[in-house]
Short mmCIF file of C-alpha atoms and ligand atoms in Angstrom, two decimals:
data_model
loop_
_atom_site.label_atom_id
_atom_site.label_comp_id
_atom_site.label_asym_id
_atom_site.label_seq_id
_atom_site.Cartn_x
_atom_site.Cartn_y
_atom_site.Cartn_z
CA MET V 1 17.47 -11.63 -1.13
CA ARG V 2 18.48 -10.77 -4.70
CA GLU V 3 20.05 -7.50 -5.85
CA TYR V 4 19.31 -5.87 -9.20
CA PRO V 5 21.78 -2.97 -9.34
CA THR V 6 21.05 0.27 -11.14
CA PRO V 7 22.17 -0.12 -14.76
CA VAL V 8 25.47 1.44 -15.65
CA ALA V 9 25.09 4.90 -17.15
CA GLY V 10 24.57 4.86 -20.87
CA PHE V 11 23.43 1.26 -21.32
CA ARG V 12 19.77 0.37 -20.99
CA GLU V 13 18.56 -2.99 -22.25
CA PRO V 14 15.54 -2.68 -24.59
CA VAL V 15 12.20 -3.39 -22.88
CA SER V 16 8.81 -4.03 -24.51
CA LEU V 17 5.92 -3.21 -22.17
CA LEU V 18 2.26 -4.01 -21.84
CA VAL V 19 1.01 -1.44 -19.33
CA ASP V 20 -2.23 -1.69 -17.35
CA CYS V 21 -3.03 1.45 -15.37
CA ASP V 22 -5.84 3.43 -13.72
CA THR V 23 -4.52 6.93 -14.58
CA GLY V 24 -4.32 8.43 -11.88
CA ILE V 25 -1.70 11.09 -11.11
CA ASP V 26 1.14 8.70 -10.34
CA ASP V 27 0.10 6.47 -13.27
CA ALA V 28 0.37 9.60 -15.46
CA LEU V 29 3.89 10.27 -14.23
CA ALA V 30 4.76 6.63 -14.90
CA LEU V 31 3.40 6.81 -18.45
CA ALA V 32 5.16 10.09 -19.21
CA TYR V 33 8.39 8.64 -17.81
CA LEU V 34 8.11 5.57 -20.05
CA CYS V 35 7.49 7.86 -23.06
CA SER V 36 10.80 9.57 -22.26
CA GLN V 37 12.79 6.33 -22.45
CA PRO V 38 14.11 5.46 -25.95
CA HIS V 39 14.86 1.88 -24.87
CA VAL V 40 11.22 1.29 -23.89
CA GLU V 41 8.69 0.04 -26.46
CA LEU V 42 5.10 0.70 -25.38
CA VAL V 43 3.28 -2.19 -27.04
CA ALA V 44 -0.12 -1.29 -25.58
CA VAL V 45 -1.64 0.64 -22.69
CA SER V 46 -4.77 -0.86 -21.14
CA CYS V 47 -7.16 0.96 -18.85
CA ALA V 48 -8.44 -0.52 -15.61
CA PRO V 49 -11.20 0.86 -13.37
CA GLY V 50 -9.70 2.14 -10.13
CA ASN V 51 -8.74 5.71 -9.32
CA VAL V 52 -11.43 6.75 -11.81
CA ALA V 53 -13.73 4.86 -14.20
CA ALA V 54 -12.09 2.99 -17.08
CA GLU V 55 -13.45 5.38 -19.72
CA GLN V 56 -11.89 8.36 -17.92
CA VAL V 57 -8.62 6.39 -17.58
CA ALA V 58 -8.70 5.83 -21.35
CA ARG V 59 -9.24 9.53 -22.07
CA ASN V 60 -6.37 10.43 -19.77
CA ASN V 61 -4.08 7.87 -21.40
CA LEU V 62 -4.94 8.92 -24.96
CA SER V 63 -4.35 12.58 -24.18
CA LEU V 64 -1.17 11.97 -22.21
CA LEU V 65 0.39 9.74 -24.88
CA GLU V 66 -0.36 12.38 -27.51
CA LEU V 67 1.07 15.09 -25.27
CA CYS V 68 4.23 12.98 -24.83
CA GLY V 69 4.63 12.43 -28.55
CA ARG V 70 3.43 8.80 -28.64
CA PRO V 71 -0.02 8.97 -30.33
CA GLU V 72 0.59 5.62 -32.04
CA VAL V 73 0.45 3.56 -28.85
CA PRO V 74 -2.80 1.53 -28.70
CA VAL V 75 -5.06 2.36 -25.74
CA ALA V 76 -7.66 -0.25 -24.85
CA ILE V 77 -10.27 -0.82 -22.17
CA GLY V 78 -10.92 -4.16 -20.50
CA ALA V 79 -13.10 -4.56 -17.42
CA ARG V 80 -15.40 -1.77 -16.21
CA ALA V 81 -15.62 -3.12 -12.65
CA PRO V 82 -13.75 -5.45 -10.27
CA LEU V 83 -14.32 -9.20 -10.62
CA ARG V 84 -16.86 -9.57 -7.81
CA ILE V 85 -17.38 -6.38 -5.83
CA PRO V 86 -18.62 -2.93 -6.87
CA LEU V 87 -16.08 -0.41 -8.14
CA VAL V 88 -14.97 2.22 -5.66
CA THR V 89 -13.09 5.16 -7.18
CA THR V 90 -11.07 7.83 -5.36
CA PRO V 91 -11.73 11.34 -6.71
CA GLU V 92 -10.49 12.74 -3.39
CA THR V 93 -7.01 11.33 -4.13
CA HIS V 94 -6.56 11.98 -7.85
CA GLY V 95 -9.33 14.50 -8.62
CA PRO V 96 -12.68 14.02 -10.40
CA HIS V 97 -10.95 13.26 -13.68
CA GLY V 98 -8.00 11.41 -12.18
CA ILE V 99 -5.34 13.99 -13.09
CA GLY V 100 -5.62 16.48 -10.26
CA TYR V 101 -5.96 20.08 -11.42
CA ALA V 102 -4.53 19.35 -14.86
CA GLU V 103 -6.76 19.88 -17.86
CA LEU V 104 -5.26 17.72 -20.59
CA PRO V 105 -6.20 18.52 -24.20
CA GLU V 106 -9.09 16.57 -25.76
CA PRO V 107 -7.40 13.58 -27.42
CA HIS V 108 -7.56 13.16 -31.19
CA GLY V 109 -7.14 9.38 -31.00
CA LYS V 110 -9.81 6.83 -30.10
CA VAL V 111 -9.87 3.86 -27.76
CA HIS V 112 -8.84 0.65 -29.54
CA GLY V 113 -11.78 -1.33 -30.87
CA ARG V 114 -10.59 -4.58 -29.25
CA ASP V 115 -11.01 -5.52 -25.60
CA ALA V 116 -7.78 -4.96 -23.64
CA VAL V 117 -7.72 -8.54 -22.34
CA GLU V 118 -7.91 -9.94 -25.88
CA LEU V 119 -5.12 -7.56 -26.97
CA TRP V 120 -2.88 -8.64 -24.09
CA VAL V 121 -3.35 -12.36 -24.75
CA GLU V 122 -2.86 -11.91 -28.50
CA ALA V 123 0.32 -9.85 -27.98
CA ALA V 124 1.81 -12.31 -25.49
CA ARG V 125 1.13 -15.27 -27.76
CA ALA V 126 2.58 -13.42 -30.76
CA ARG V 127 5.80 -12.42 -28.95
CA PRO V 128 6.55 -15.23 -26.45
CA GLY V 129 9.26 -14.32 -23.93
CA GLU V 130 9.53 -10.74 -25.20
CA LEU V 131 6.91 -8.67 -23.35
CA THR V 132 6.97 -7.36 -19.78
CA ALA V 133 3.70 -6.54 -18.01
CA LEU V 134 3.62 -3.40 -15.87
CA LEU V 135 0.53 -3.35 -13.63
CA THR V 136 -0.12 -0.12 -11.74
CA ALA V 137 -3.83 -0.55 -11.12
CA PRO V 138 -6.24 -2.99 -9.49
CA LEU V 139 -5.43 -6.37 -11.09
CA THR V 140 -8.83 -6.99 -12.70
CA ASN V 141 -7.64 -6.97 -16.32
CA PHE V 142 -4.59 -9.10 -15.61
CA ALA V 143 -6.68 -11.66 -13.73
CA LEU V 144 -9.05 -11.85 -16.72
CA ALA V 145 -6.08 -12.25 -19.06
CA LEU V 146 -4.76 -15.11 -16.91
CA ARG V 147 -8.18 -16.80 -17.05
CA ALA V 148 -8.13 -16.45 -20.86
CA GLU V 149 -4.52 -17.62 -21.17
CA PRO V 150 -3.22 -19.58 -18.15
CA ARG V 151 0.19 -19.82 -19.87
CA LEU V 152 0.62 -16.05 -19.55
CA PRO V 153 3.27 -16.30 -16.75
CA ALA V 154 5.39 -18.41 -19.12
CA LEU V 155 4.65 -16.33 -22.23
CA LEU V 156 5.63 -13.02 -20.62
CA ARG V 157 9.27 -12.03 -20.14
CA GLY V 158 8.38 -10.53 -16.75
CA VAL V 159 5.71 -8.94 -14.58
CA VAL V 160 5.98 -5.87 -12.36
CA ILE V 161 3.10 -5.08 -10.01
CA MET V 162 2.45 -1.99 -7.94
CA GLY V 163 0.34 -3.45 -5.18
CA GLY V 164 0.04 -4.47 -1.56
CA SER V 165 1.84 -3.57 1.62
CA TYR V 166 3.82 -6.06 3.68
CA TYR V 167 4.15 -5.49 7.46
CA TYR V 168 3.47 -1.84 6.70
CA GLN V 169 0.25 0.15 7.20
CA GLY V 170 -2.19 0.36 4.35
CA ASN V 171 -3.25 3.54 2.54
CA THR V 172 -6.88 2.52 2.07
CA THR V 173 -7.68 0.61 5.25
CA PRO V 174 -5.30 0.17 8.19
CA THR V 175 -3.92 -2.95 6.55
CA ALA V 176 -4.78 -2.76 2.83
CA GLU V 177 -3.25 -0.91 -0.11
CA TRP V 178 -5.55 0.65 -2.74
CA ASN V 179 -4.95 -1.63 -5.76
CA THR V 180 -5.41 -4.87 -3.82
CA HIS V 181 -8.36 -3.39 -1.90
CA VAL V 182 -10.30 -2.29 -5.00
CA ASP V 183 -10.19 -5.79 -6.45
CA PRO V 184 -8.96 -8.31 -3.84
CA HIS V 185 -10.30 -11.32 -5.77
CA ALA V 186 -8.30 -10.35 -8.87
CA ALA V 187 -5.16 -9.89 -6.78
CA ALA V 188 -5.66 -13.30 -5.15
CA GLU V 189 -6.08 -14.95 -8.58
CA VAL V 190 -2.97 -13.23 -9.93
CA PHE V 191 -0.68 -14.32 -7.11
CA ALA V 192 -2.11 -17.86 -7.20
CA ALA V 193 -1.27 -18.08 -10.92
CA PHE V 194 2.44 -17.68 -10.17
CA SER V 195 2.60 -20.16 -7.32
CA GLY V 196 5.35 -22.72 -7.74
CA LEU V 197 7.07 -21.07 -10.72
CA PRO V 198 10.85 -20.59 -10.69
CA GLU V 199 12.00 -17.46 -8.87
CA ASP V 200 12.86 -15.55 -12.06
CA ARG V 201 9.29 -16.07 -13.33
CA LEU V 202 7.67 -14.57 -10.25
CA PRO V 203 6.21 -11.04 -10.40
CA VAL V 204 8.32 -8.23 -8.95
CA VAL V 205 6.05 -6.49 -6.44
CA CYS V 206 6.48 -2.79 -5.59
CA ALA V 207 4.51 -2.28 -2.39
CA LEU V 208 3.86 0.64 -0.06
CA GLU V 209 6.86 -0.01 2.19
CA THR V 210 9.12 0.93 -0.72
CA THR V 211 6.87 3.05 -2.97
CA GLU V 212 6.14 5.50 -0.15
CA ARG V 213 9.91 6.15 0.02
CA ILE V 214 9.53 7.73 -3.44
CA GLU V 215 8.12 10.87 -1.87
CA MET V 216 7.95 13.75 -4.38
CA MET V 217 8.33 17.24 -3.01
CA PRO V 218 7.90 20.78 -4.38
CA GLU V 219 11.64 21.07 -5.00
CA HIS V 220 11.43 18.15 -7.40
CA VAL V 221 8.79 20.01 -9.44
CA ALA V 222 11.01 23.09 -9.45
CA ALA V 223 13.99 21.02 -10.62
CA LEU V 224 11.87 19.41 -13.34
CA ALA V 225 10.92 22.83 -14.70
CA VAL V 226 14.56 23.94 -14.78
CA GLU V 227 15.53 20.75 -16.60
CA ALA V 228 12.76 21.38 -19.13
CA GLY V 229 14.15 24.83 -19.82
CA CYS V 230 11.48 26.92 -18.08
CA MET V 231 12.78 30.43 -17.52
CA GLU V 232 10.52 31.14 -14.54
CA PRO V 233 10.85 29.11 -11.29
CA GLU V 234 7.99 26.58 -10.95
CA LEU V 235 6.83 27.10 -7.37
CA VAL V 236 4.27 24.70 -5.91
CA LEU V 237 4.26 25.71 -2.26
CA PRO V 238 2.18 24.77 0.79
CA ASP V 239 1.29 28.35 1.67
CA GLN V 240 -0.11 29.09 -1.79
CA PRO V 241 -3.90 28.98 -2.23
CA GLU V 242 -5.22 25.51 -3.02
CA GLY V 243 -6.07 24.92 -6.64
CA ARG V 244 -3.67 27.52 -8.05
CA ARG V 245 -2.82 26.71 -11.68
CA SER V 246 0.65 26.57 -13.14
CA THR V 247 1.74 29.16 -15.71
CA ALA V 248 4.88 27.28 -16.72
CA SER V 249 5.97 28.01 -20.27
CA ASN V 250 6.51 24.31 -20.93
CA GLU V 251 3.27 22.38 -21.55
CA LEU V 252 4.38 19.07 -20.01
CA VAL V 253 5.71 20.84 -16.91
CA ARG V 254 2.46 22.82 -16.63
CA HIS V 255 0.30 19.68 -16.63
CA VAL V 256 2.61 17.74 -14.29
CA SER V 257 2.70 20.70 -11.91
CA ASP V 258 -1.11 20.95 -11.87
CA MET V 259 -1.38 17.20 -11.18
CA LEU V 260 1.13 17.26 -8.38
CA ARG V 261 -0.28 20.32 -6.63
CA PHE V 262 -3.56 18.36 -6.20
CA TYR V 263 -1.59 15.29 -4.98
CA PHE V 264 0.45 17.39 -2.50
CA GLU V 265 -2.78 18.87 -1.11
CA PHE V 266 -4.30 15.38 -0.78
CA HIS V 267 -1.31 13.99 1.15
CA ARG V 268 -1.29 17.05 3.43
CA ARG V 269 -5.02 16.60 4.08
CA TYR V 270 -4.25 13.08 5.32
CA ASP V 271 -1.41 14.24 7.60
CA GLN V 272 1.40 12.96 5.40
CA GLY V 273 2.87 16.37 4.69
CA TYR V 274 2.99 18.46 1.52
CA VAL V 275 4.43 15.55 -0.45
CA ALA V 276 3.28 13.04 -3.06
CA HIS V 277 3.96 9.30 -3.02
CA ILE V 278 4.49 8.50 -6.69
CA HIS V 279 4.08 4.73 -6.37
CA ASP V 280 3.55 3.95 -10.07
CA TYR V 281 6.53 5.93 -11.30
CA PHE V 282 8.70 3.73 -9.14
CA ALA V 283 7.08 0.56 -10.53
CA ALA V 284 7.57 1.91 -14.07
CA SER V 285 11.28 2.51 -13.42
CA VAL V 286 11.58 -1.08 -12.17
CA ALA V 287 9.86 -2.38 -15.32
CA ALA V 288 12.08 -0.14 -17.49
CA GLY V 289 15.15 -1.56 -15.76
CA THR V 290 16.34 1.88 -14.64
CA ALA V 291 15.93 1.43 -10.86
CA GLY V 292 18.36 -0.36 -8.60
CA ILE V 293 16.44 -2.64 -6.24
CA CYS V 294 16.69 -5.67 -4.01
CA THR V 295 13.89 -8.24 -3.78
CA ARG V 296 12.88 -10.99 -1.34
CA THR V 297 10.99 -14.08 -2.46
CA ALA V 298 7.73 -14.71 -0.61
CA THR V 299 4.38 -16.42 -0.62
CA VAL V 300 1.73 -13.69 -0.78
CA HIS V 301 -1.80 -14.13 0.54
CA VAL V 302 -4.57 -11.66 -0.35
CA GLU V 303 -7.48 -11.60 2.11
CA THR V 304 -10.85 -11.81 0.34
CA ALA V 305 -13.23 -12.80 3.12
CA ALA V 306 -12.75 -11.03 6.47
CA PRO V 307 -14.66 -7.74 6.06
CA ARG V 308 -12.26 -5.63 8.12
CA LEU V 309 -9.22 -7.16 6.37
CA ILE V 310 -10.41 -7.48 2.75
CA GLY V 311 -7.62 -6.62 0.31
CA THR V 312 -4.93 -7.01 2.96
CA THR V 313 -1.76 -8.65 1.66
CA VAL V 314 0.46 -10.82 3.83
CA ALA V 315 3.88 -12.14 2.83
CA ASP V 316 5.38 -15.37 4.15
CA PHE V 317 9.13 -14.85 3.68
CA ARG V 318 10.09 -17.96 5.70
CA GLY V 319 7.97 -20.78 4.21
CA LEU V 320 5.92 -21.07 7.41
CA TRP V 321 2.79 -21.85 5.41
CA GLY V 322 4.63 -24.56 3.51
CA GLU V 323 3.40 -23.09 0.23
CA SER V 324 5.48 -22.28 -2.86
CA PRO V 325 6.59 -18.67 -3.31
CA ASN V 326 4.56 -16.56 -5.78
CA ALA V 327 6.27 -13.15 -5.65
CA ARG V 328 9.54 -11.24 -5.44
CA ILE V 329 8.82 -8.31 -3.16
CA VAL V 330 11.03 -5.22 -3.52
CA SER V 331 12.86 -4.77 -0.23
CA GLU V 332 15.27 -1.96 -1.09
CA ASN V 333 15.18 1.05 -3.39
CA HIS V 334 17.04 4.33 -3.80
CA PRO V 335 14.82 7.46 -3.63
CA GLU V 336 17.60 9.93 -4.42
CA GLU V 337 18.50 8.01 -7.59
CA ALA V 338 14.80 7.69 -8.46
CA PHE V 339 14.25 11.43 -8.36
CA ALA V 340 17.44 12.26 -10.21
CA GLU V 341 16.24 9.89 -12.93
CA LEU V 342 12.70 11.32 -12.98
CA VAL V 343 13.82 14.95 -13.18
CA ARG V 344 16.38 14.20 -15.87
CA ALA V 345 13.97 12.04 -17.92
CA LEU V 346 10.80 14.11 -17.67
CA GLY V 347 12.67 17.39 -17.90
CA GLY V 348 14.42 16.20 -21.03
CA LEU V 349 11.12 15.05 -22.53
CA GLY V 350 9.51 18.39 -21.71
CA ARG V 351 12.40 20.24 -23.33
CA ARG V 352 12.19 18.10 -26.48
CA LEU V 353 8.40 18.46 -26.72
CA GLY V 354 8.61 22.15 -25.96
CA SER V 355 11.03 22.72 -28.81
CA ARG V 356 8.83 20.54 -31.06
CA SER V 357 5.72 22.61 -30.38
CA ALA V 358 7.77 25.79 -30.83
CA ARG V 359 8.85 24.46 -34.24
CA ASN V 360 5.23 23.68 -35.11
CA ALA V 361 3.88 26.91 -33.64
CA PRO V 362 2.24 29.18 -36.23
CA GLU V 363 4.42 32.06 -37.40
CA ALA V 364 3.80 35.17 -35.31
CA GLY V 365 2.46 37.75 -37.61
O1 RIB H 1 -1.79 2.54 -3.55
C1 RIB H 1 -1.22 3.22 -4.64
C2 RIB H 1 -1.80 2.77 -5.92
O2 RIB H 1 -3.19 3.07 -5.92
C3 RIB H 1 -1.23 3.53 -7.13
O3 RIB H 1 -1.28 2.68 -8.24
C4 RIB H 1 -2.17 4.69 -7.30
O4 RIB H 1 -2.30 5.11 -8.66
C5 RIB H 1 -3.48 4.08 -6.89
O5 RIB H 1 -4.04 3.44 -8.02
CA1 CA H 2 -2.40 3.42 -10.26
#
């Protein structure tokens, strides 16, 4: 086991990220969080088919980046479907547009003219050893990038994946997690590409057994609103009518609140309580270097044949298969710290954006 302690307050090592996401409510929180971090450079955001179709992911990403004051970040689309099986989306989890009840403004920007996979390979070749890949979606685009550039594991500074569940029940089938279930063949190709590399080159894998510990609750939304300077309490409560819209004075808080209300209702509908597992935010904090974690090296297998088990991930922590390790699976995290960081970061961003829009607001008259 290896420990990566939470960075000391005040110092955060600069990080340059290539993000691939299927925004997605928790992807949206992850992206907004990264926009709040001055030490994080967003080199490009690519859009994978998953929670919703890739075009909808792109619209969500363009609008969210503009909302968070980062309109310059390139947004590109790669694959429109998994490598070999039809795309299955999940409107019941993230809403028909992937962002719950939120209605993000129509983006001004356009999707980048280049294919996301080409952009990733070009960026990695241009900045060898500098870029970290954060993957919070089915791994289709990353598998295609590895096919185009097999040296990618050596060219990238690091890789963080939200995906899989290890000796822990799935959230899509009894044994499979969503990202690896949507495109199991891509996941299998990605883990195979890292087999045999030195431990510090292996992807850090945030899987359900740790991401479901990052369980957002209504009090976190309330705290976020306070941090953003909202005068009125932001109450998202289980006994309120479903679909109620936020009236928060702060635009970022309003959209986040509308996303999370949908996510709370979804988790309650599936007997998990009025909570929201914000998997991708946790993975983003790992990629940003702001989360204290421990990892265990393992050999990961992704099932691609057995119909009942397709997308299931299994980790061999003890070398029983006699195969080289291909992953560092997160084994410990700190939910309290994670939420203190999220509230502080997103609240601060909301406050800064709120004051910016107030400055730009037309004179009352
Ligand atoms: O299983 C959780 C993962 O699937 C997250 O990335 C969420 O956004 C969904 O894509
Ligand atoms: Ca996701």
